[in-house]
Short mmCIF file of C-alpha atoms in Angstrom, two decimals:
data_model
loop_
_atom_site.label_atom_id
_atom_site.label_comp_id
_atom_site.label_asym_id
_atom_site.label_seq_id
_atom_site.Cartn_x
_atom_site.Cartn_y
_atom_site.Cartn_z
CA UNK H 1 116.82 101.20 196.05
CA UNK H 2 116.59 101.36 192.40
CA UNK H 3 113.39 99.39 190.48
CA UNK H 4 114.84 96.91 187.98
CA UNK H 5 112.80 96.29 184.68
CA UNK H 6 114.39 93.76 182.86
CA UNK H 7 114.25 93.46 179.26
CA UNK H 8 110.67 95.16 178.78
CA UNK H 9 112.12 98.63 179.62
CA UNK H 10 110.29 101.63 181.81
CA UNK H 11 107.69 102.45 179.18
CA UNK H 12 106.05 99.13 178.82
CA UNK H 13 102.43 98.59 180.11
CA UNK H 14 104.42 95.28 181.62
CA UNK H 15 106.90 97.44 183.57
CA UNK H 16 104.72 100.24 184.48
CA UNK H 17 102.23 97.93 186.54
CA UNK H 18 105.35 96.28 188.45
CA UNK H 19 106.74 100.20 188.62
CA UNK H 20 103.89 101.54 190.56
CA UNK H 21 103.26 98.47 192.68
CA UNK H 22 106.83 98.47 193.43
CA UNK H 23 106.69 102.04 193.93
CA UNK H 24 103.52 101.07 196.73
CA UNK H 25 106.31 99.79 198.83
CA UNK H 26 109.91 101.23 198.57
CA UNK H 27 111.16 103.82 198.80
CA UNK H 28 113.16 104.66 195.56
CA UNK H 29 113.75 108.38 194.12
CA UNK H 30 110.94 109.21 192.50
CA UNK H 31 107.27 110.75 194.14
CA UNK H 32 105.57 109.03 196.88
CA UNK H 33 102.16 109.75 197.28
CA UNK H 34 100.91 108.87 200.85
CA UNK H 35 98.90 105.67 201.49
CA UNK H 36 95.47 107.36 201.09
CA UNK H 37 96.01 108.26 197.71
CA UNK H 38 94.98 106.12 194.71
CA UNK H 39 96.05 105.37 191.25
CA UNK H 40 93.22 105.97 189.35
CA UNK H 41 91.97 105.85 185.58
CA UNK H 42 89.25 107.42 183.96
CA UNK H 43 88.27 105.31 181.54
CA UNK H 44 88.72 106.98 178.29
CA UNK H 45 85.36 105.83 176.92
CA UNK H 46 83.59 107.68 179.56
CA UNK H 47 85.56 110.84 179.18
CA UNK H 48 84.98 110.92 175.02
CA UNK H 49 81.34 110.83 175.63
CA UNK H 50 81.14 112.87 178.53
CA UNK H 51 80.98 116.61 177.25
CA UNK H 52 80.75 117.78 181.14
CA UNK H 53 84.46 116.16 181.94
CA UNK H 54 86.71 118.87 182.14
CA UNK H 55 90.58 119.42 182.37
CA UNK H 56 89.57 120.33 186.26
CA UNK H 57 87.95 117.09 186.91
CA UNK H 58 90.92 114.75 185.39
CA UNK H 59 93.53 117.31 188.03
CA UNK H 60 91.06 115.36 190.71
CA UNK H 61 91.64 111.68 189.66
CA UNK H 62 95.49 110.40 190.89
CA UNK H 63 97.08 109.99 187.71
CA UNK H 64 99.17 106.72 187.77
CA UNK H 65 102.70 108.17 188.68
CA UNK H 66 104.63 106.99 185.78
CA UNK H 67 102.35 109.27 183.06
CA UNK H 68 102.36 112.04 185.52
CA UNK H 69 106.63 111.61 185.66
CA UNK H 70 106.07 111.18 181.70
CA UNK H 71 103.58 114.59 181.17
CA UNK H 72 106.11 117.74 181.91
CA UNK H 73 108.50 115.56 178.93
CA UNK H 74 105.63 116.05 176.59
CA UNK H 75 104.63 119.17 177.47
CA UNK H 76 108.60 119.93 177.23
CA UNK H 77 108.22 118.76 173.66
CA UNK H 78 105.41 120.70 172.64
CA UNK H 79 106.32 124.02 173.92
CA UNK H 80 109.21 124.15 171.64
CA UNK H 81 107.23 123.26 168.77
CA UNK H 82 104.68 126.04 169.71
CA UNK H 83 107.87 128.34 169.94
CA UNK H 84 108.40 127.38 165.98
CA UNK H 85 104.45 128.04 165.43
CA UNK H 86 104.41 124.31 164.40
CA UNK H 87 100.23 123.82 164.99
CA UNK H 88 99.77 120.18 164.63
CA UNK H 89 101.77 116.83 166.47
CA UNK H 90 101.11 113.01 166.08
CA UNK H 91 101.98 110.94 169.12
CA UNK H 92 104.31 109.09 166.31
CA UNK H 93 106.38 112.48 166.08
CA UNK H 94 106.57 112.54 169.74
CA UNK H 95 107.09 109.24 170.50
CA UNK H 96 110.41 109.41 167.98
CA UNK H 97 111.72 112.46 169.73
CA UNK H 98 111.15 111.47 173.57
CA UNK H 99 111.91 107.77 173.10
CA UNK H 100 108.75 106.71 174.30
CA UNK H 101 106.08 104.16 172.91
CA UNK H 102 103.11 106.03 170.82
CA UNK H 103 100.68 104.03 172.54
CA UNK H 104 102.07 104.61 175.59
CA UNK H 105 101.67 108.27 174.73
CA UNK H 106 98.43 108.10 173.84
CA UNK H 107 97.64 106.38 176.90
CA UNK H 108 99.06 109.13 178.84
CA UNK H 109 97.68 111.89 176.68
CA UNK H 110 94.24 110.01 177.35
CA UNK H 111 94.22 112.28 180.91
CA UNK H 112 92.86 115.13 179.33
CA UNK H 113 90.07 116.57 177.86
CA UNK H 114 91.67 116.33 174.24
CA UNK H 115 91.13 114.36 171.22
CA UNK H 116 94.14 114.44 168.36
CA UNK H 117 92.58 114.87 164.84
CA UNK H 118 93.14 111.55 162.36
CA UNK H 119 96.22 111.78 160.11
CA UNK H 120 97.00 114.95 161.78
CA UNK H 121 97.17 114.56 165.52
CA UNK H 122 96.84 117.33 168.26
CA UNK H 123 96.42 120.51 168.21
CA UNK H 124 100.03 122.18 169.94
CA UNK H 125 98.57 125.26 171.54
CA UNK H 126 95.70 123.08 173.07
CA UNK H 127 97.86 120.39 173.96
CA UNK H 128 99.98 122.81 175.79
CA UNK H 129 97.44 124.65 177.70
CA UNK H 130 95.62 121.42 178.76
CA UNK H 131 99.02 120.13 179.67
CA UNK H 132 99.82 122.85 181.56
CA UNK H 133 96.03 122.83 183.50
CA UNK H 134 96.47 119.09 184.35
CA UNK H 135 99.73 119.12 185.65
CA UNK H 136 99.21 122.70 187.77
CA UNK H 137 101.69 124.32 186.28
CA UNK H 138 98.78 127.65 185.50
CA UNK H 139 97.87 128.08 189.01
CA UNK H 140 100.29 129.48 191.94
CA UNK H 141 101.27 127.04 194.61
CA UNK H 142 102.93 129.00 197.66
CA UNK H 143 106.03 127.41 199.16
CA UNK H 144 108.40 127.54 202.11
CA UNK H 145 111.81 126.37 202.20
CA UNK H 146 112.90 124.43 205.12
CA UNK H 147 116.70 124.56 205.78
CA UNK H 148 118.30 127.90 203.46
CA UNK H 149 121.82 126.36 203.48
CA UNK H 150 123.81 125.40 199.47
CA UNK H 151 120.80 123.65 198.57
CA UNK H 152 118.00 125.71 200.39
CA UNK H 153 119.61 128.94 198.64
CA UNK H 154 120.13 127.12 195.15
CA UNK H 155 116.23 126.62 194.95
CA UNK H 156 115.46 130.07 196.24
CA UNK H 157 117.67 131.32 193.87
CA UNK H 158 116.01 129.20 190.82
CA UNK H 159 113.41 131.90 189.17
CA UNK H 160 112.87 129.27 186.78
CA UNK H 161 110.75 127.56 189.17
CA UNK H 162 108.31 130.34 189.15
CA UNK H 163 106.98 129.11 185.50
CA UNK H 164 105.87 126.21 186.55
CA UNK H 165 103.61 127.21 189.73
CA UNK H 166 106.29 127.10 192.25
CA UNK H 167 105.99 130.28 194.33
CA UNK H 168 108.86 130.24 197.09
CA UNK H 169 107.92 132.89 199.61
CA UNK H 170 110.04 132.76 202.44
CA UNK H 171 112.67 130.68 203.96
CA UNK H 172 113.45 129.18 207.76
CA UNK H 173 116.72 128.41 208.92
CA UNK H 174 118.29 128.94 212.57
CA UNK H 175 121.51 130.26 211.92
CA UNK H 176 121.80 133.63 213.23
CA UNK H 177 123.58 134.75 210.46
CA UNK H 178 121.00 134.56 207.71
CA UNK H 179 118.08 135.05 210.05
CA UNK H 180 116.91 138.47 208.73
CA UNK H 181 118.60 138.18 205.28
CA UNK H 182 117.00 137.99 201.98
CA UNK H 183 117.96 135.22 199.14
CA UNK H 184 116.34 136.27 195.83
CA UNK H 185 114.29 139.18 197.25
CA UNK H 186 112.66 135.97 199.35
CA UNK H 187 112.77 136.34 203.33
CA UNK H 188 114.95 134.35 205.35
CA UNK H 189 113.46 133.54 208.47
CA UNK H 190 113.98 131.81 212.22
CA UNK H 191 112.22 128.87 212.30
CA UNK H 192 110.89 129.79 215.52
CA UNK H 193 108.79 132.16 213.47
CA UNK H 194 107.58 128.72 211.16
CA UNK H 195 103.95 128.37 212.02
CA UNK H 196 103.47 132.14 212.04
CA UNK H 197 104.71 132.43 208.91
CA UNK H 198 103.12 129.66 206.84
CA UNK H 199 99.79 130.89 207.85
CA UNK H 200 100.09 133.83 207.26
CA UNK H 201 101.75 133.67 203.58
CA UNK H 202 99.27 131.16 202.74
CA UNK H 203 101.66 128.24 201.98
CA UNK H 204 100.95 124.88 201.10
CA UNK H 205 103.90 123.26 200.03
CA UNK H 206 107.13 122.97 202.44
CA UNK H 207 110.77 122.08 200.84
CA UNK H 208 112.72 119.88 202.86
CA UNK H 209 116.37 120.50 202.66
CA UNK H 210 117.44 120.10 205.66
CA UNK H 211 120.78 117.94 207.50
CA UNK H 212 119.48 113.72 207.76
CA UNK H 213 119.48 113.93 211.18
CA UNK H 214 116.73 117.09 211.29
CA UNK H 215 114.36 115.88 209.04
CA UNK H 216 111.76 114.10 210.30
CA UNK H 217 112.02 117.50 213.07
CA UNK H 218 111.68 119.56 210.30
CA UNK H 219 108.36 117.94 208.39
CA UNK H 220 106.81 117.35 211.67
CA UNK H 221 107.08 121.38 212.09
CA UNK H 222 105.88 121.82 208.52
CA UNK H 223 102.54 119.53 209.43
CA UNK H 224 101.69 121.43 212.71
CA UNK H 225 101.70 125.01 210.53
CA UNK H 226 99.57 123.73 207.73
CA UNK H 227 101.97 122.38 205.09
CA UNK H 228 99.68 119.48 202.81
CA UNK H 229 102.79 119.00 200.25
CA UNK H 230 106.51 118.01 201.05
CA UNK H 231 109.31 118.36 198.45
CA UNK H 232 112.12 116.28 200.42
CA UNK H 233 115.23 116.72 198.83
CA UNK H 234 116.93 114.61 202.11
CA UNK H 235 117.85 110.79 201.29
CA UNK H 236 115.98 110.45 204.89
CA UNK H 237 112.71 108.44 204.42
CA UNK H 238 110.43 111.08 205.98
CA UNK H 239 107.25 109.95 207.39
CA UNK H 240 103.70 111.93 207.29
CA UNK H 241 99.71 111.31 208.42
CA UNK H 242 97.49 110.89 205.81
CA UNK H 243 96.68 113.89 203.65
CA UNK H 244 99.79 114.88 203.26
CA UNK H 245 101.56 114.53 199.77
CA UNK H 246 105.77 113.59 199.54
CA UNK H 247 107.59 113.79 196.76
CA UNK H 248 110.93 112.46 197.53
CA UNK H 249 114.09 114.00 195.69
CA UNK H 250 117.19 112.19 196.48
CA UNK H 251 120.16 113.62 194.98
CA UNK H 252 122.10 110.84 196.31
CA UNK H 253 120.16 108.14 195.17
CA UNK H 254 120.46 109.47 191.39
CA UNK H 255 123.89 109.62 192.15
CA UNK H 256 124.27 105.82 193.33
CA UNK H 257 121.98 104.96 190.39
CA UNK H 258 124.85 106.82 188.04
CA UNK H 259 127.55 105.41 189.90
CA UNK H 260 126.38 101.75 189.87
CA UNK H 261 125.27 102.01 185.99
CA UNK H 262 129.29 103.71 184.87
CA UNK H 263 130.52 100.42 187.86
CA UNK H 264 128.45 97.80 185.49
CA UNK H 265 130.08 99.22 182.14
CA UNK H 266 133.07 99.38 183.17
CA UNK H 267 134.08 96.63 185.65
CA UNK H 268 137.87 97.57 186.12
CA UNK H 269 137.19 100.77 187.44
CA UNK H 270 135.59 99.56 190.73
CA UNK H 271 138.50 97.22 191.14
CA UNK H 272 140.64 100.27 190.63
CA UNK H 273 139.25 102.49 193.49
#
């Protein structure tokens, strides 16, 4: 299902609140947090005045998902302006590069222990290394991946992942033929050996790519050894008890979303196929 805005667009304080409440109920391809979770905000007068409220403390409070989706963009922004030992940025400069209301921004940026200096703005290294507290990115998350087939090996594969906290230790498949192999200097293993495994590597975050008809197989198996955090990258809608975080990452759903937009700009080519 894809979440229509209207005229307001994404960014809007209008379209966020209908976003997340939407977001409550459907499922759609962006993160899912499980029903225990809650949006909340700090309220930034507190914070300002609060000298003991600390980077750590705002990583505790659910951050509304739509400025947590919105964070990695600005932190995106920044890093390449640290890169060109550019020290200061207005949320006006990065609201006219990412597209994205200053206020809005500002809102967002509102998260973390930071204040932006008048006529100036923030300062980029701080920005950056707050950014990167908040969102996680600093400390090591350990993961498994669940199903080491295109996909499975793809991610595996993806060092990249590495620099922002994403740890991939070993993966769990049950074809014979991989069972024993390595992908990326990462173990492939049977997924007899799951619960073993998990445990003992200390993971907390299991992958899901897996066939639709395996999934819901496949998390359950993740729960039982330990898993708290699912990346599901099947268009299954994958269920969970309480405590456990899904992030849902449907590459077919961006793909009907793509599909559908190029259909409504050009009318003639559905007729066509």
């Amino acid at each position: 299902m894809v979440f229509k805005v209207g005229s307001y667009g994404i960014d809007s304080p209008r379209a966020e609140r209908h976003y997340e409440n939407f977001c409550k109920n459907n499922e759609i391809f962006v993160t899912l947090w499980c029903d225990d979770c809650k949006y909340v905000d700090f309220p930034a007068k507190n914070r300002q005045h609060n000298p003991k409220y600390t980077p750590l403390q705002a990583n505790m409070d659910q951050i509304p998902e739509p400025s947590l989706r919105r964070l990695p963009w600005y932190l995106a922004f920044v890093s390449l302006l640290q890169a060109q030992g550019i020290e200061y940025v207005s949320s006006t400069r990065i609201s006219r590069e990412l597209n994205v209301d200053a206020s809005q921004i500002a809102k967002d940026l509102s998260f973390l222990h930071l204040k932006g200096k008048t006529r100036v703005g923030y300062e980029v290294n701080q920005l950056c290394c707050e950014l990167e507290a908040l969102l996680g990115f600093k400390r090591r998350h350990n993961a498994v991946v669940l199903g080491v087939g295109s996909l499975g090996k793809a991610l595996i594969s993806d060092s990249g992942l590495a620099h922002y906290g994403l740890n991939i230790v070993a993966g769990f498949d049950i074809n014979p033929a991989i069972i024993g192999t390595k992908v990326n200097d990462v173990s492939i293993y049977s997924v007899d050996d799951l619960d073993l495994q998990c445990r003992r590597l200390h993971a907390e975050i299991g992958i899901v790519t897996l066939p639709v008809d395996h999934a819901q197989e496949g998390v359950d198996r993740l729960i039982d050894a330990g898993i708290k955090g699912l990346w599901n990258f099947t268009p299954f809608r994958i269920r969970a008890p309480r405590g456990v975080v899904i992030s849902n990452t449907s590459l077919y759903s961006h793909l009907a979303l793509i599909y559908n937009r190029l259909d409504s700009q050009n009318p003639t080519h559905r007729l066509k196929s």
